[in-house]
PDB file of N, CA and C in Angstrom:
ATOM      1  N   MET T   1      -9.786  16.882   3.844  1.00  0.00           N
ATOM      2  CA  MET T   1      -8.734  16.487   2.949  1.00  0.00           C
ATOM      3  C   MET T   1      -9.195  16.691   1.513  1.00  0.00           C
ATOM      4  N   GLN T   2      -8.389  17.319   0.705  1.00  0.00           N
ATOM      5  CA  GLN T   2      -8.723  17.504  -0.701  1.00  0.00           C
ATOM      6  C   GLN T   2      -8.517  16.213  -1.466  1.00  0.00           C
ATOM      7  N   ILE T   3      -9.380  15.969  -2.404  1.00  0.00           N
ATOM      8  CA  ILE T   3      -9.221  14.803  -3.262  1.00  0.00           C
ATOM      9  C   ILE T   3      -8.736  15.289  -4.611  1.00  0.00           C
ATOM     10  N   GLY T   4      -7.588  14.825  -5.018  1.00  0.00           N
ATOM     11  CA  GLY T   4      -7.014  15.200  -6.299  1.00  0.00           C
ATOM     12  C   GLY T   4      -6.810  13.977  -7.163  1.00  0.00           C
ATOM     13  N   PRO T   5      -5.929  14.079  -8.136  1.00  0.00           N
ATOM     14  CA  PRO T   5      -5.705  12.970  -9.046  1.00  0.00           C
ATOM     15  C   PRO T   5      -4.888  11.827  -8.454  1.00  0.00           C
ATOM     16  N   THR T   6      -4.414  11.990  -7.228  1.00  0.00           N
ATOM     17  CA  THR T   6      -3.668  10.909  -6.603  1.00  0.00           C
ATOM     18  C   THR T   6      -4.631   9.777  -6.274  1.00  0.00           C
ATOM     19  N   SER T   7      -4.197   8.564  -6.505  1.00  0.00           N
ATOM     20  CA  SER T   7      -5.050   7.416  -6.233  1.00  0.00           C
ATOM     21  C   SER T   7      -4.209   6.262  -5.732  1.00  0.00           C
ATOM     22  N   VAL T   8      -4.887   5.204  -5.376  1.00  0.00           N
ATOM     23  CA  VAL T   8      -4.252   4.013  -4.848  1.00  0.00           C
ATOM     24  C   VAL T   8      -4.526   2.880  -5.823  1.00  0.00           C
ATOM     25  N   ARG T   9      -3.497   2.215  -6.244  1.00  0.00           N
ATOM     26  CA  ARG T   9      -3.653   1.068  -7.125  1.00  0.00           C
ATOM     27  C   ARG T   9      -3.499  -0.173  -6.269  1.00  0.00           C
ATOM     28  N   LEU T  10      -4.433  -1.090  -6.390  1.00  0.00           N
ATOM     29  CA  LEU T  10      -4.419  -2.298  -5.591  1.00  0.00           C
ATOM     30  C   LEU T  10      -4.057  -3.495  -6.459  1.00  0.00           C
ATOM     31  N   PHE T  11      -3.403  -4.455  -5.862  1.00  0.00           N
ATOM     32  CA  PHE T  11      -3.032  -5.669  -6.578  1.00  0.00           C
ATOM     33  C   PHE T  11      -3.380  -6.870  -5.731  1.00  0.00           C
ATOM     34  N   ALA T  12      -3.902  -7.894  -6.370  1.00  0.00           N
ATOM     35  CA  ALA T  12      -4.200  -9.134  -5.670  1.00  0.00           C
ATOM     36  C   ALA T  12      -2.904  -9.922  -5.494  1.00  0.00           C
ATOM     37  N   PRO T  13      -2.884 -10.867  -4.565  1.00  0.00           N
ATOM     38  CA  PRO T  13      -1.697 -11.705  -4.404  1.00  0.00           C
ATOM     39  C   PRO T  13      -1.371 -12.415  -5.719  1.00  0.00           C
ATOM     40  N   PRO T  14      -0.108 -12.791  -5.894  1.00  0.00           N
ATOM     41  CA  PRO T  14       0.279 -13.435  -7.148  1.00  0.00           C
ATOM     42  C   PRO T  14      -0.513 -14.719  -7.397  1.00  0.00           C
ATOM     43  N   ALA T  15      -0.869 -14.930  -8.627  1.00  0.00           N
ATOM     44  CA  ALA T  15      -1.488 -16.173  -9.028  1.00  0.00           C
ATOM     45  C   ALA T  15      -0.411 -17.237  -9.108  1.00  0.00           C
ATOM     46  N   LYS T  16      -0.775 -18.455  -9.406  1.00  0.00           N
ATOM     47  CA  LYS T  16       0.209 -19.525  -9.499  1.00  0.00           C
ATOM     48  C   LYS T  16       1.277 -19.226 -10.549  1.00  0.00           C
ATOM     49  N   THR T  17       0.980 -18.342 -11.474  1.00  0.00           N
ATOM     50  CA  THR T  17       1.947 -17.977 -12.502  1.00  0.00           C
ATOM     51  C   THR T  17       3.011 -17.025 -11.971  1.00  0.00           C
ATOM     52  N   GLY T  18       2.824 -16.495 -10.766  1.00  0.00           N
ATOM     53  CA  GLY T  18       3.787 -15.577 -10.183  1.00  0.00           C
ATOM     54  C   GLY T  18       3.563 -14.133 -10.578  1.00  0.00           C
ATOM     55  N   THR T  19       2.456 -13.838 -11.235  1.00  0.00           N
ATOM     56  CA  THR T  19       2.166 -12.461 -11.632  1.00  0.00           C
ATOM     57  C   THR T  19       1.044 -11.898 -10.779  1.00  0.00           C
ATOM     58  N   PHE T  20       1.072 -10.591 -10.614  1.00  0.00           N
ATOM     59  CA  PHE T  20       0.026  -9.930  -9.856  1.00  0.00           C
ATOM     60  C   PHE T  20      -1.155  -9.644 -10.766  1.00  0.00           C
ATOM     61  N   ARG T  21      -2.341  -9.806 -10.224  1.00  0.00           N
ATOM     62  CA  ARG T  21      -3.555  -9.483 -10.961  1.00  0.00           C
ATOM     63  C   ARG T  21      -3.999  -8.080 -10.555  1.00  0.00           C
ATOM     64  N   PRO T  22      -4.144  -7.153 -11.511  1.00  0.00           N
ATOM     65  CA  PRO T  22      -4.582  -5.801 -11.145  1.00  0.00           C
ATOM     66  C   PRO T  22      -5.987  -5.812 -10.574  1.00  0.00           C
ATOM     67  N   MET T  23      -6.206  -4.943  -9.613  1.00  0.00           N
ATOM     68  CA  MET T  23      -7.524  -4.737  -9.028  1.00  0.00           C
ATOM     69  C   MET T  23      -7.915  -3.289  -9.306  1.00  0.00           C
ATOM     70  N   PRO T  24      -9.130  -2.911  -8.966  1.00  0.00           N
ATOM     71  CA  PRO T  24      -9.572  -1.540  -9.256  1.00  0.00           C
ATOM     72  C   PRO T  24      -8.737  -0.484  -8.557  1.00  0.00           C
ATOM     73  N   THR T  25      -8.671   0.692  -9.164  1.00  0.00           N
ATOM     74  CA  THR T  25      -8.012   1.839  -8.560  1.00  0.00           C
ATOM     75  C   THR T  25      -8.984   2.498  -7.586  1.00  0.00           C
ATOM     76  N   LEU T  26      -8.486   2.928  -6.443  1.00  0.00           N
ATOM     77  CA  LEU T  26      -9.286   3.627  -5.438  1.00  0.00           C
ATOM     78  C   LEU T  26      -8.871   5.079  -5.356  1.00  0.00           C
ATOM     79  N   SER T  27      -9.814   5.939  -5.099  1.00  0.00           N
ATOM     80  CA  SER T  27      -9.467   7.325  -4.769  1.00  0.00           C
ATOM     81  C   SER T  27      -8.981   7.343  -3.325  1.00  0.00           C
ATOM     82  N   VAL T  28      -8.357   8.432  -2.935  1.00  0.00           N
ATOM     83  CA  VAL T  28      -7.908   8.558  -1.548  1.00  0.00           C
ATOM     84  C   VAL T  28      -9.111   8.510  -0.607  1.00  0.00           C
ATOM     85  N   ALA T  29     -10.225   9.109  -1.012  1.00  0.00           N
ATOM     86  CA  ALA T  29     -11.435   9.085  -0.174  1.00  0.00           C
ATOM     87  C   ALA T  29     -11.940   7.656   0.010  1.00  0.00           C
ATOM     88  N   ALA T  30     -11.924   6.866  -1.048  1.00  0.00           N
ATOM     89  CA  ALA T  30     -12.384   5.473  -0.953  1.00  0.00           C
ATOM     90  C   ALA T  30     -11.435   4.667  -0.069  1.00  0.00           C
ATOM     91  N   LEU T  31     -10.141   4.929  -0.170  1.00  0.00           N
ATOM     92  CA  LEU T  31      -9.183   4.254   0.687  1.00  0.00           C
ATOM     93  C   LEU T  31      -9.475   4.568   2.150  1.00  0.00           C
ATOM     94  N   ARG T  32      -9.655   5.840   2.458  1.00  0.00           N
ATOM     95  CA  ARG T  32      -9.947   6.224   3.852  1.00  0.00           C
ATOM     96  C   ARG T  32     -11.211   5.538   4.367  1.00  0.00           C
ATOM     97  N   LYS T  33     -12.223   5.426   3.518  1.00  0.00           N
ATOM     98  CA  LYS T  33     -13.476   4.768   3.902  1.00  0.00           C
ATOM     99  C   LYS T  33     -13.223   3.290   4.217  1.00  0.00           C
ATOM    100  N   GLU T  34     -12.450   2.619   3.380  1.00  0.00           N
ATOM    101  CA  GLU T  34     -12.133   1.215   3.624  1.00  0.00           C
ATOM    102  C   GLU T  34     -11.330   1.052   4.910  1.00  0.00           C
ATOM    103  N   LEU T  35     -10.352   1.920   5.122  1.00  0.00           N
ATOM    104  CA  LEU T  35      -9.528   1.824   6.324  1.00  0.00           C
ATOM    105  C   LEU T  35     -10.351   2.066   7.582  1.00  0.00           C
ATOM    106  N   LYS T  36     -11.264   3.007   7.504  1.00  0.00           N
ATOM    107  CA  LYS T  36     -12.126   3.300   8.651  1.00  0.00           C
ATOM    108  C   LYS T  36     -12.988   2.084   9.001  1.00  0.00           C
ATOM    109  N   ALA T  37     -13.358   1.307   7.970  1.00  0.00           N
ATOM    110  CA  ALA T  37     -14.148   0.090   8.183  1.00  0.00           C
ATOM    111  C   ALA T  37     -13.271  -1.098   8.562  1.00  0.00           C
ATOM    112  N   GLY T  38     -11.953  -0.897   8.601  1.00  0.00           N
ATOM    113  CA  GLY T  38     -11.042  -1.959   8.978  1.00  0.00           C
ATOM    114  C   GLY T  38     -10.677  -2.912   7.849  1.00  0.00           C
ATOM    115  N   LYS T  39     -10.995  -2.533   6.626  1.00  0.00           N
ATOM    116  CA  LYS T  39     -10.702  -3.390   5.478  1.00  0.00           C
ATOM    117  C   LYS T  39      -9.283  -3.094   4.976  1.00  0.00           C
ATOM    118  N   LEU T  40      -8.473  -4.146   4.928  1.00  0.00           N
ATOM    119  CA  LEU T  40      -7.104  -4.009   4.444  1.00  0.00           C
ATOM    120  C   LEU T  40      -6.894  -4.929   3.242  1.00  0.00           C
ATOM    121  N   ARG T  41      -6.191  -4.425   2.246  1.00  0.00           N
ATOM    122  CA  ARG T  41      -5.844  -5.193   1.052  1.00  0.00           C
ATOM    123  C   ARG T  41      -4.434  -5.748   1.231  1.00  0.00           C
ATOM    124  N   PRO T  42      -4.064  -6.761   0.435  1.00  0.00           N
ATOM    125  CA  PRO T  42      -2.728  -7.343   0.589  1.00  0.00           C
ATOM    126  C   PRO T  42      -1.587  -6.429   0.159  1.00  0.00           C
ATOM    127  N   VAL T  43      -1.798  -5.590  -0.854  1.00  0.00           N
ATOM    128  CA  VAL T  43      -0.736  -4.721  -1.367  1.00  0.00           C
ATOM    129  C   VAL T  43      -1.346  -3.391  -1.796  1.00  0.00           C
ATOM    130  N   TYR T  44      -0.661  -2.306  -1.505  1.00  0.00           N
ATOM    131  CA  TYR T  44      -1.086  -0.973  -1.962  1.00  0.00           C
ATOM    132  C   TYR T  44       0.040  -0.347  -2.756  1.00  0.00           C
ATOM    133  N   TYR T  45      -0.323   0.354  -3.809  1.00  0.00           N
ATOM    134  CA  TYR T  45       0.637   1.096  -4.621  1.00  0.00           C
ATOM    135  C   TYR T  45       0.062   2.494  -4.798  1.00  0.00           C
ATOM    136  N   PHE T  46       0.685   3.501  -4.196  1.00  0.00           N
ATOM    137  CA  PHE T  46       0.201   4.867  -4.274  1.00  0.00           C
ATOM    138  C   PHE T  46       0.862   5.561  -5.463  1.00  0.00           C
ATOM    139  N   HIS T  47       0.050   6.198  -6.294  1.00  0.00           N
ATOM    140  CA  HIS T  47       0.617   6.904  -7.436  1.00  0.00           C
ATOM    141  C   HIS T  47      -0.146   8.176  -7.716  1.00  0.00           C
ATOM    142  N   GLY T  48       0.498   9.094  -8.379  1.00  0.00           N
ATOM    143  CA  GLY T  48      -0.090  10.389  -8.714  1.00  0.00           C
ATOM    144  C   GLY T  48       0.888  11.506  -8.405  1.00  0.00           C
ATOM    145  N   PRO T  49       0.583  12.696  -8.869  1.00  0.00           N
ATOM    146  CA  PRO T  49       1.513  13.816  -8.727  1.00  0.00           C
ATOM    147  C   PRO T  49       1.514  14.492  -7.349  1.00  0.00           C
ATOM    148  N   GLU T  50       0.515  14.245  -6.531  1.00  0.00           N
ATOM    149  CA  GLU T  50       0.390  14.965  -5.259  1.00  0.00           C
ATOM    150  C   GLU T  50       1.060  14.193  -4.119  1.00  0.00           C
ATOM    151  N   GLU T  51       2.306  14.552  -3.839  1.00  0.00           N
ATOM    152  CA  GLU T  51       3.083  13.861  -2.815  1.00  0.00           C
ATOM    153  C   GLU T  51       2.421  13.909  -1.441  1.00  0.00           C
ATOM    154  N   THR T  52       1.842  15.046  -1.098  1.00  0.00           N
ATOM    155  CA  THR T  52       1.217  15.187   0.218  1.00  0.00           C
ATOM    156  C   THR T  52       0.069  14.211   0.390  1.00  0.00           C
ATOM    157  N   LEU T  53      -0.777  14.060  -0.621  1.00  0.00           N
ATOM    158  CA  LEU T  53      -1.884  13.110  -0.529  1.00  0.00           C
ATOM    159  C   LEU T  53      -1.378  11.680  -0.423  1.00  0.00           C
ATOM    160  N   LYS T  54      -0.329  11.339  -1.153  1.00  0.00           N
ATOM    161  CA  LYS T  54       0.229   9.992  -1.066  1.00  0.00           C
ATOM    162  C   LYS T  54       0.785   9.733   0.328  1.00  0.00           C
ATOM    163  N   GLU T  55       1.476  10.722   0.889  1.00  0.00           N
ATOM    164  CA  GLU T  55       2.024  10.573   2.225  1.00  0.00           C
ATOM    165  C   GLU T  55       0.915  10.434   3.268  1.00  0.00           C
ATOM    166  N   GLU T  56      -0.154  11.225   3.131  1.00  0.00           N
ATOM    167  CA  GLU T  56      -1.276  11.125   4.065  1.00  0.00           C
ATOM    168  C   GLU T  56      -1.967   9.774   3.953  1.00  0.00           C
ATOM    169  N   ALA T  57      -2.130   9.284   2.729  1.00  0.00           N
ATOM    170  CA  ALA T  57      -2.767   7.981   2.522  1.00  0.00           C
ATOM    171  C   ALA T  57      -1.905   6.870   3.115  1.00  0.00           C
ATOM    172  N   ALA T  58      -0.594   6.940   2.901  1.00  0.00           N
ATOM    173  CA  ALA T  58       0.308   5.942   3.457  1.00  0.00           C
ATOM    174  C   ALA T  58       0.284   5.962   4.976  1.00  0.00           C
ATOM    175  N   GLN T  59       0.231   7.158   5.568  1.00  0.00           N
ATOM    176  CA  GLN T  59       0.173   7.264   7.026  1.00  0.00           C
ATOM    177  C   GLN T  59      -1.132   6.698   7.564  1.00  0.00           C
ATOM    178  N   ALA T  60      -2.257   6.966   6.900  1.00  0.00           N
ATOM    179  CA  ALA T  60      -3.551   6.418   7.328  1.00  0.00           C
ATOM    180  C   ALA T  60      -3.529   4.900   7.272  1.00  0.00           C
ATOM    181  N   LEU T  61      -2.924   4.351   6.219  1.00  0.00           N
ATOM    182  CA  LEU T  61      -2.803   2.901   6.097  1.00  0.00           C
ATOM    183  C   LEU T  61      -1.941   2.341   7.228  1.00  0.00           C
ATOM    184  N   LEU T  62      -0.823   2.962   7.457  1.00  0.00           N
ATOM    185  CA  LEU T  62       0.071   2.519   8.518  1.00  0.00           C
ATOM    186  C   LEU T  62      -0.608   2.560   9.887  1.00  0.00           C
ATOM    187  N   ASP T  63      -1.317   3.640  10.170  1.00  0.00           N
ATOM    188  CA  ASP T  63      -2.003   3.778  11.460  1.00  0.00           C
ATOM    189  C   ASP T  63      -3.069   2.709  11.646  1.00  0.00           C
ATOM    190  N   THR T  64      -3.709   2.293  10.566  1.00  0.00           N
ATOM    191  CA  THR T  64      -4.766   1.284  10.640  1.00  0.00           C
ATOM    192  C   THR T  64      -4.184  -0.122  10.738  1.00  0.00           C
ATOM    193  N   ALA T  65      -3.131  -0.378   9.992  1.00  0.00           N
ATOM    194  CA  ALA T  65      -2.660  -1.746   9.811  1.00  0.00           C
ATOM    195  C   ALA T  65      -1.654  -2.241  10.836  1.00  0.00           C
ATOM    196  N   LEU T  66      -0.904  -1.352  11.452  1.00  0.00           N
ATOM    197  CA  LEU T  66       0.229  -1.818  12.242  1.00  0.00           C
ATOM    198  C   LEU T  66       0.342  -1.133  13.588  1.00  0.00           C
ATOM    199  N   ASP T  67       0.436  -1.934  14.607  1.00  0.00           N
ATOM    200  CA  ASP T  67       0.647  -1.442  15.961  1.00  0.00           C
ATOM    201  C   ASP T  67       1.985  -0.694  16.004  1.00  0.00           C
ATOM    202  N   PRO T  68       2.021   0.497  16.587  1.00  0.00           N
ATOM    203  CA  PRO T  68       3.268   1.279  16.618  1.00  0.00           C
ATOM    204  C   PRO T  68       4.460   0.531  17.218  1.00  0.00           C
ATOM    205  N   SER T  69       4.212  -0.346  18.173  1.00  0.00           N
ATOM    206  CA  SER T  69       5.326  -1.071  18.802  1.00  0.00           C
ATOM    207  C   SER T  69       5.950  -2.118  17.886  1.00  0.00           C
ATOM    208  N   LEU T  70       5.271  -2.460  16.776  1.00  0.00           N
ATOM    209  CA  LEU T  70       5.776  -3.475  15.856  1.00  0.00           C
ATOM    210  C   LEU T  70       6.342  -2.897  14.568  1.00  0.00           C
ATOM    211  N   ARG T  71       6.295  -1.604  14.403  1.00  0.00           N
ATOM    212  CA  ARG T  71       6.692  -0.984  13.132  1.00  0.00           C
ATOM    213  C   ARG T  71       8.159  -1.217  12.785  1.00  0.00           C
ATOM    214  N   ASP T  72       9.038  -1.252  13.762  1.00  0.00           N
ATOM    215  CA  ASP T  72      10.456  -1.455  13.454  1.00  0.00           C
ATOM    216  C   ASP T  72      10.711  -2.805  12.794  1.00  0.00           C
ATOM    217  N   PHE T  73       9.888  -3.792  13.086  1.00  0.00           N
ATOM    218  CA  PHE T  73      10.095  -5.139  12.558  1.00  0.00           C
ATOM    219  C   PHE T  73       9.201  -5.467  11.362  1.00  0.00           C
ATOM    220  N   ASN T  74       8.052  -4.825  11.246  1.00  0.00           N
ATOM    221  CA  ASN T  74       7.062  -5.231  10.261  1.00  0.00           C
ATOM    222  C   ASN T  74       6.645  -4.146   9.275  1.00  0.00           C
ATOM    223  N   PHE T  75       7.480  -3.167   9.056  1.00  0.00           N
ATOM    224  CA  PHE T  75       7.136  -2.093   8.147  1.00  0.00           C
ATOM    225  C   PHE T  75       8.292  -1.817   7.205  1.00  0.00           C
ATOM    226  N   ASP T  76       7.962  -1.742   5.929  1.00  0.00           N
ATOM    227  CA  ASP T  76       8.957  -1.435   4.902  1.00  0.00           C
ATOM    228  C   ASP T  76       8.284  -0.575   3.847  1.00  0.00           C
ATOM    229  N   GLN T  77       8.788   0.608   3.638  1.00  0.00           N
ATOM    230  CA  GLN T  77       8.217   1.518   2.641  1.00  0.00           C
ATOM    231  C   GLN T  77       9.272   1.782   1.584  1.00  0.00           C
ATOM    232  N   ARG T  78       8.888   1.605   0.327  1.00  0.00           N
ATOM    233  CA  ARG T  78       9.826   1.788  -0.781  1.00  0.00           C
ATOM    234  C   ARG T  78       9.236   2.724  -1.816  1.00  0.00           C
ATOM    235  N   SER T  79      10.109   3.352  -2.554  1.00  0.00           N
ATOM    236  CA  SER T  79       9.713   4.199  -3.667  1.00  0.00           C
ATOM    237  C   SER T  79       9.824   3.384  -4.954  1.00  0.00           C
ATOM    238  N   ALA T  80       8.889   3.569  -5.856  1.00  0.00           N
ATOM    239  CA  ALA T  80       8.888   2.814  -7.114  1.00  0.00           C
ATOM    240  C   ALA T  80      10.161   3.036  -7.913  1.00  0.00           C
ATOM    241  N   GLN T  81      10.749   4.211  -7.818  1.00  0.00           N
ATOM    242  CA  GLN T  81      11.970   4.498  -8.572  1.00  0.00           C
ATOM    243  C   GLN T  81      13.137   3.606  -8.151  1.00  0.00           C
ATOM    244  N   SER T  82      13.114   3.130  -6.922  1.00  0.00           N
ATOM    245  CA  SER T  82      14.250   2.349  -6.426  1.00  0.00           C
ATOM    246  C   SER T  82      13.888   0.888  -6.161  1.00  0.00           C
ATOM    247  N   LEU T  83      12.807   0.410  -6.741  1.00  0.00           N
ATOM    248  CA  LEU T  83      12.341  -0.952  -6.462  1.00  0.00           C
ATOM    249  C   LEU T  83      12.160  -1.725  -7.752  1.00  0.00           C
ATOM    250  N   ASP T  84      12.875  -2.823  -7.890  1.00  0.00           N
ATOM    251  CA  ASP T  84      12.702  -3.650  -9.068  1.00  0.00           C
ATOM    252  C   ASP T  84      11.715  -4.777  -8.770  1.00  0.00           C
ATOM    253  N   ALA T  85      11.322  -5.526  -9.786  1.00  0.00           N
ATOM    254  CA  ALA T  85      10.297  -6.564  -9.643  1.00  0.00           C
ATOM    255  C   ALA T  85      10.721  -7.652  -8.657  1.00  0.00           C
ATOM    256  N   GLU T  86      11.971  -8.056  -8.682  1.00  0.00           N
ATOM    257  CA  GLU T  86      12.435  -9.108  -7.766  1.00  0.00           C
ATOM    258  C   GLU T  86      12.376  -8.649  -6.317  1.00  0.00           C
ATOM    259  N   SER T  87      12.772  -7.411  -6.059  1.00  0.00           N
ATOM    260  CA  SER T  87      12.720  -6.886  -4.696  1.00  0.00           C
ATOM    261  C   SER T  87      11.287  -6.759  -4.209  1.00  0.00           C
ATOM    262  N   LEU T  88      10.381  -6.307  -5.078  1.00  0.00           N
ATOM    263  CA  LEU T  88       8.965  -6.212  -4.724  1.00  0.00           C
ATOM    264  C   LEU T  88       8.421  -7.590  -4.386  1.00  0.00           C
ATOM    265  N   HIS T  89       8.727  -8.571  -5.201  1.00  0.00           N
ATOM    266  CA  HIS T  89       8.256  -9.933  -4.951  1.00  0.00           C
ATOM    267  C   HIS T  89       8.745 -10.428  -3.592  1.00  0.00           C
ATOM    268  N   ALA T  90      10.005 -10.200  -3.281  1.00  0.00           N
ATOM    269  CA  ALA T  90      10.552 -10.619  -1.993  1.00  0.00           C
ATOM    270  C   ALA T  90       9.864  -9.914  -0.839  1.00  0.00           C
ATOM    271  N   LEU T  91       9.600  -8.618  -0.990  1.00  0.00           N
ATOM    272  CA  LEU T  91       8.949  -7.859   0.088  1.00  0.00           C
ATOM    273  C   LEU T  91       7.539  -8.364   0.388  1.00  0.00           C
ATOM    274  N   VAL T  92       6.751  -8.570  -0.646  1.00  0.00           N
ATOM    275  CA  VAL T  92       5.348  -8.954  -0.421  1.00  0.00           C
ATOM    276  C   VAL T  92       5.215 -10.417  -0.010  1.00  0.00           C
ATOM    277  N   ASN T  93       6.264 -11.196  -0.147  1.00  0.00           N
ATOM    278  CA  ASN T  93       6.218 -12.597   0.260  1.00  0.00           C
ATOM    279  C   ASN T  93       6.949 -12.853   1.568  1.00  0.00           C
ATOM    280  N   THR T  94       7.441 -11.813   2.228  1.00  0.00           N
ATOM    281  CA  THR T  94       8.108 -11.946   3.507  1.00  0.00           C
ATOM    282  C   THR T  94       7.068 -11.975   4.604  1.00  0.00           C
ATOM    283  N   LEU T  95       7.120 -12.985   5.437  1.00  0.00           N
ATOM    284  CA  LEU T  95       6.166 -13.114   6.540  1.00  0.00           C
ATOM    285  C   LEU T  95       6.466 -12.079   7.624  1.00  0.00           C
ATOM    286  N   PRO T  96       5.428 -11.561   8.278  1.00  0.00           N
ATOM    287  CA  PRO T  96       5.662 -10.603   9.376  1.00  0.00           C
ATOM    288  C   PRO T  96       6.321 -11.298  10.551  1.00  0.00           C
ATOM    289  N   MET T  97       6.991 -10.488  11.378  1.00  0.00           N
ATOM    290  CA  MET T  97       7.660 -11.041  12.563  1.00  0.00           C
ATOM    291  C   MET T  97       6.703 -11.001  13.728  1.00  0.00           C
TER     292      MET T  97
END
């Protein structure tokens, strides 16, 4: 897999103030390494110009984090262009089924 300028931005769960605390940015290679070790973060935000790398990273995350039989109930993927702050807050605070 080629490593380009696409990266993963991580965010910690909201503090008592209701705001997200930024965490370090990961390269796609670092994300794959963490996923291979079974390490999952609470929220991932994929950004960068390379759509293929973002799609591959999202698929690797999905394959690691969620049993295929549960995806219909516990998976929601959104694009930043169509997601406002209130909707994001609701998504990350929804308990899995």
